[in-house]
Amino acid sequence: MNTMQGDKGLPPLFNKPLSSIYWLSIIITVSVAIRMGVFLILYLPNFVKTKSEGLIIQRDITAFITNRLKLKVN
């Protein structure tokens, strides 16, 4: 009776350990981690500067991120 759910109660798509969704989630996680690492390496020295410069840079970064999200939504 437990053929659709597998042993651990996972959804049927995740029953196969090497399914495409599994690899897709790993690839997305790794790419996001790499982007965050590059982001921190590039922009962290700017945040250590004076507070006014840091606030200006933070405003620019948030504007950049919101513009990217708007492009992805459209």
XYZ file of N, CA and C in Angstrom:
222
model
N 0.805 -1.196 0.000
C 0.000 0.000 0.000
C 0.856 1.271 0.000
N 2.116 1.136 0.374
C 2.973 2.304 0.548
C 3.841 2.543 -0.686
N 3.292 2.249 -1.876
C 4.117 2.344 -3.070
C 4.322 3.785 -3.512
N 3.345 4.653 -3.300
C 3.483 6.022 -3.787
C 4.383 6.876 -2.903
N 4.459 6.581 -1.623
C 5.177 7.454 -0.706
C 6.588 6.995 -0.409
N 6.906 5.760 -0.658
C 8.238 5.295 -0.321
C 8.340 4.983 1.162
N 9.551 4.795 1.643
C 9.753 4.380 3.033
C 9.706 5.550 3.997
N 10.206 6.696 3.592
C 10.379 7.802 4.529
C 9.272 8.834 4.439
N 8.226 8.564 3.683
C 7.133 9.509 3.580
C 7.444 10.714 2.718
N 8.423 10.590 1.836
C 8.770 11.710 0.955
C 7.829 11.726 -0.244
N 7.717 12.874 -0.915
C 6.907 12.907 -2.134
C 7.465 11.951 -3.184
N 6.648 11.496 -4.114
C 7.119 10.507 -5.091
C 8.262 11.008 -5.955
N 8.354 12.335 -6.171
C 9.427 12.843 -7.021
C 10.797 12.661 -6.374
N 10.839 12.642 -5.024
C 12.114 12.554 -4.340
C 12.453 11.132 -3.928
N 11.682 10.144 -4.374
C 11.989 8.763 -4.003
C 13.286 8.300 -4.643
N 13.506 8.680 -5.908
C 14.755 8.314 -6.568
C 15.836 9.291 -6.116
N 16.933 8.812 -5.544
C 17.926 9.751 -4.994
C 18.651 10.553 -6.053
N 18.684 10.092 -7.293
C 19.401 10.818 -8.342
C 18.437 11.410 -9.361
N 17.271 11.863 -8.888
C 16.310 12.431 -9.820
C 16.763 13.816 -10.274
N 16.121 14.322 -11.314
C 16.529 15.611 -11.874
C 16.210 16.755 -10.909
N 15.130 16.624 -10.143
C 14.791 17.690 -9.197
C 15.849 17.770 -8.100
N 16.346 16.610 -7.676
C 17.403 16.565 -6.662
C 18.648 17.306 -7.155
N 19.082 16.991 -8.375
C 20.283 17.651 -8.918
C 20.019 19.124 -9.172
N 18.812 19.468 -9.611
C 18.489 20.874 -9.859
C 18.547 21.673 -8.565
N 18.038 21.096 -7.483
C 18.103 21.818 -6.205
C 19.537 21.982 -5.736
N 20.379 20.964 -5.951
C 21.794 21.083 -5.561
C 22.475 22.165 -6.386
N 22.209 22.193 -7.683
C 22.848 23.187 -8.552
C 22.406 24.593 -8.158
N 21.118 24.785 -7.877
C 20.626 26.102 -7.483
C 21.260 26.530 -6.160
N 21.349 25.599 -5.202
C 21.934 25.932 -3.905
C 23.392 26.328 -4.047
N 24.150 25.575 -4.836
C 25.575 25.877 -5.004
C 25.759 27.200 -5.720
N 24.943 27.468 -6.749
C 25.113 28.728 -7.476
C 24.765 29.923 -6.593
N 23.733 29.790 -5.766
C 23.387 30.884 -4.857
C 24.494 31.091 -3.835
N 25.074 29.994 -3.338
C 26.168 30.123 -2.368
C 27.379 30.790 -3.006
N 27.693 30.448 -4.251
C 28.834 31.080 -4.926
C 28.563 32.563 -5.141
N 27.332 32.901 -5.549
C 27.013 34.317 -5.757
C 27.115 35.106 -4.457
N 26.638 34.526 -3.362
C 26.725 35.227 -2.079
C 28.179 35.388 -1.648
N 29.002 34.375 -1.891
C 30.419 34.488 -1.550
C 31.105 35.579 -2.344
N 30.847 35.623 -3.651
C 31.445 36.668 -4.490
C 30.940 38.040 -4.051
N 29.655 38.124 -3.750
C 29.060 39.382 -3.290
C 29.753 39.861 -2.021
N 29.954 38.955 -1.060
C 30.588 39.351 0.205
C 32.043 39.737 -0.011
N 32.753 38.984 -0.853
C 34.168 39.306 -1.081
C 34.304 40.664 -1.766
N 33.399 40.965 -2.695
C 33.528 42.223 -3.439
C 33.057 43.427 -2.635
N 31.995 43.262 -1.853
C 31.361 44.423 -1.235
C 31.613 44.578 0.250
N 32.178 43.557 0.909
C 32.399 43.680 2.345
C 33.418 44.755 2.686
N 34.523 44.924 1.945
C 35.441 46.030 2.278
C 34.783 47.402 2.184
N 33.780 47.545 1.326
C 33.096 48.832 1.213
C 32.253 49.131 2.442
N 31.714 48.085 3.079
C 30.898 48.308 4.265
C 31.744 48.686 5.468
N 33.034 48.350 5.436
C 33.896 48.654 6.578
C 34.252 50.137 6.601
N 34.108 50.833 5.463
C 34.436 52.259 5.391
C 33.480 53.079 6.253
N 33.523 54.372 6.068
C 32.691 55.230 6.917
C 31.209 54.926 6.709
N 30.407 55.343 7.660
C 28.997 54.971 7.646
C 28.262 55.617 6.474
N 28.586 56.848 6.141
C 27.862 57.509 5.047
C 28.149 56.820 3.718
N 29.423 56.480 3.478
C 29.738 55.760 2.241
C 29.068 54.398 2.237
N 29.065 53.745 3.395
C 28.427 52.436 3.472
C 26.945 52.512 3.185
N 26.296 53.565 3.685
C 24.864 53.700 3.428
C 24.592 53.960 1.957
N 25.442 54.763 1.318
C 25.264 55.023 -0.112
C 25.441 53.727 -0.901
N 26.472 52.953 -0.550
C 26.711 51.688 -1.254
C 25.557 50.724 -1.010
N 25.054 50.692 0.231
C 23.940 49.799 0.532
C 22.705 50.185 -0.273
N 22.469 51.495 -0.417
C 21.329 51.944 -1.218
C 21.498 51.511 -2.673
N 22.725 51.653 -3.196
C 22.972 51.248 -4.577
C 22.770 49.748 -4.757
N 23.223 48.970 -3.772
C 23.085 47.515 -3.883
C 21.620 47.112 -3.825
N 20.862 47.726 -2.921
C 19.445 47.364 -2.837
C 18.704 47.779 -4.104
N 19.061 48.914 -4.681
C 18.442 49.322 -5.940
C 18.789 48.327 -7.046
N 20.041 47.879 -7.075
C 20.455 46.903 -8.082
C 19.678 45.600 -7.930
N 19.540 45.129 -6.674
C 18.846 43.865 -6.441
C 17.370 43.995 -6.798
N 16.737 45.114 -6.428
C 15.315 45.269 -6.756
C 15.122 45.369 -8.267
N 16.046 46.012 -8.967
C 15.929 46.073 -10.423
C 16.068 44.689 -11.037
N 16.988 43.874 -10.518
C 17.142 42.512 -11.029
C 15.873 41.702 -10.780
N 15.275 41.864 -9.600
C 14.056 41.113 -9.298
C 12.912 41.562 -10.202
N 12.829 42.873 -10.486
C 11.784 43.353 -11.379
C 11.963 42.775 -12.774
N 13.225 42.675 -13.228
C 13.472 42.099 -14.542
C 13.077 40.626 -14.573
N 13.376 39.890 -13.484
C 13.023 38.471 -13.465
C 11.513 38.278 -13.443
N 10.802 39.174 -12.727
C 9.346 39.036 -12.662
C 8.727 39.320 -14.020
N 9.243 40.347 -14.712
C 8.701 40.660 -16.026
C 9.239 39.686 -17.046
